[in-house]
Amino acid sequence: MTFYYLQEIVMVYLATYSGVLLSFAQTTDQYNLNTLSNNEGIDNVTSTESLEPMSGVKSFSIESSTSTSVASVNTALPADCSQREKNRGQPIAKSSSRLRKCCPLGENLNIYRENQSDSMCDNGILKFEPDVISAVLFDNCIEDLEIETILPYDIGNPCNSSFQYDDEEDVFFVLQDGSLLIIDHDNESYTVEKNYCLDIDKTGHLFAFTCITQVEEQIAFAKVVMVAVLMLISMPCLLLVSYLHLTLRLLRNLHGLSLSLMSLCLASGYFVHSVVHIYEIPNTGFIGYVVQFFILSYFCWYFCICFNVLFNVWYKLPCCIQLTKTWATINFVCYCLIAFTGPATLVALTVQKGLPGMPSYFLQGLTESIRESQRYFIPPVSTILICSFLVNIISFFGFQRINGYAQAEKNDTAGPSDAIFDQQKYEDVKKDAKCVSLLGIIMIISWLFEIVTFYSGSNSNYLLLCDMVNGLQGVWVLLIFLVVRRRRTIILRWWYDRGSHKIEGTELQELDKNVNQI
């Protein structure tokens, strides 16, 4: 009887224990299944939301951007970000941090409403003051440090193609390192963009353009170094031309002094420009404005040389006028004012607009902002070359006019003016005009090559040849102005007579006096 009750108790215990184990196993399996389902749900949200397009903006992928997307388990926002994990890449303000502005200073966007992707810059009427915050980035959380930050501007759009954001539909801020922070509408993700630009239109709306594809260097570093070396080769040629026209008395006239300063300006510009690109020195700021000034001065001095030929042909030679030393100095000072004041004004306008001053060499105008950066270089140089070409044409007709006078004087037996007319001066001016015209043809061809390389979007080898022609302008100047027969004769005579000293009459008298005293 006792055994029966004991057997019954054991059977009840085993049945109860088996039920508990089975229930526990089912609970464990259900918990694992729920956990797996939740993990799969987070993965699905992460992969889906990271590809979900923002409101009004197409979906895109950028290698340089940092995207963070987290599933929202609770709709309630956290009180602070202390419970979150910090991002590895934090924005850090540096001296090189810049806020990227699309348009030059004092200009705003001009948006065509029928096509929001097209934009251009126009004279601004509103002040550009975007919000700059100092923030710490966490996992799906941003902590504003509430530190006032002011960043200098970097002008230009770095994008080949871009997406557009509007402050009416999107929320974005500029971080302390100059990058752009974009927050989606549901506060579920944010994006930090390095390649962008900001600006406002005339209605006060703030627009942001982020890059789909960024402007890449179209000219390889090896090609840049090759052209820079050619510029360095041109330097000794230019310095030799300048030295000879400053040293030799027969070449140190108004034309020679102008040619000397023209060569010095081009040599200085080539030297700074080539060193900057060979050693990869940042070319923004002061050093870019220095190169711009010297290159513009080179073209302005060429115009002054052309005008000097015109002045001789149409005024000094026909009127048989010989300028005194004082008037020649005044004339040279006027040329200096033209050659230096014009470039200085253009550089001042470039600084005022906040544009980079580096000339278009080694650049390609792939975007509107790059083309906009050359507004005070390419159009002025083109204008100067066109004006110089017109001056040379007018000088040509001046020579025809003088030849007509000479033919009339030959037929006139009385001609007292034959003794007054300086035939040697006429021949010198004529040879100078030939050299100036030949240099003008080379400069125009080189400049056309430069425009082709700037506005071409390809990366062909012929573009390198165009840049090489520009880099050898110093060699062309040397060959044109020193291979001319008269100048070659003067230079060779100076070379053979170097070290010799011509004894003047006063020195002979002093020598005789010393001999008599002895």
mmCIF file of C-alpha atoms in Angstrom, residues 36 42 46 66 82-83 101 139 174 182 214 222 251-252 265 315 334 343 365 398 409 419 449 458 477 500 517:
data_model
loop_
_atom_site.group_PDB
_atom_site.id
_atom_site.type_symbol
_atom_site.label_atom_id
_atom_site.label_comp_id
_atom_site.label_asym_id
_atom_site.label_seq_id
_atom_site.Cartn_x
_atom_site.Cartn_y
_atom_site.Cartn_z
ATOM 1 C CA LEU A 36 16.149 37.124 -34.140
ATOM 2 C CA ILE A 42 16.852 46.639 -37.246
ATOM 3 C CA THR A 46 19.200 50.382 -41.365
ATOM 4 C CA THR A 66 29.485 59.983 -43.536
ATOM 5 C CA SER A 82 25.274 60.710 -22.798
ATOM 6 C CA GLN A 83 23.756 57.271 -23.321
ATOM 7 C CA LYS A 101 30.025 79.823 -50.523
ATOM 8 C CA ASP A 139 24.917 57.642 -32.702
ATOM 9 C CA VAL A 174 27.448 74.194 -41.029
ATOM 10 C CA ILE A 182 22.018 67.553 -43.099
ATOM 11 C CA GLN A 214 33.346 66.142 -57.456
ATOM 12 C CA ALA A 222 53.681 64.654 -63.767
ATOM 13 C CA LEU A 251 69.329 99.293 -75.994
ATOM 14 C CA ARG A 252 68.400 101.322 -72.915
ATOM 15 C CA CYS A 265 57.066 90.501 -64.782
ATOM 16 C CA TYR A 315 53.601 111.485 -83.905
ATOM 17 C CA CYS A 334 52.955 106.922 -67.708
ATOM 18 C CA PRO A 343 46.649 94.793 -62.699
ATOM 19 C CA GLY A 365 36.638 75.332 -66.227
ATOM 20 C CA GLY A 398 51.265 104.649 -89.940
ATOM 21 C CA GLU A 409 60.223 114.002 -100.442
ATOM 22 C CA ALA A 419 68.101 116.690 -92.838
ATOM 23 C CA PHE A 449 45.673 77.480 -76.567
ATOM 24 C CA SER A 458 38.634 66.314 -71.940
ATOM 25 C CA VAL A 477 60.811 86.502 -76.300
ATOM 26 C CA SER A 500 87.905 96.891 -71.926
ATOM 27 C CA GLN A 517 104.546 116.076 -61.996
#
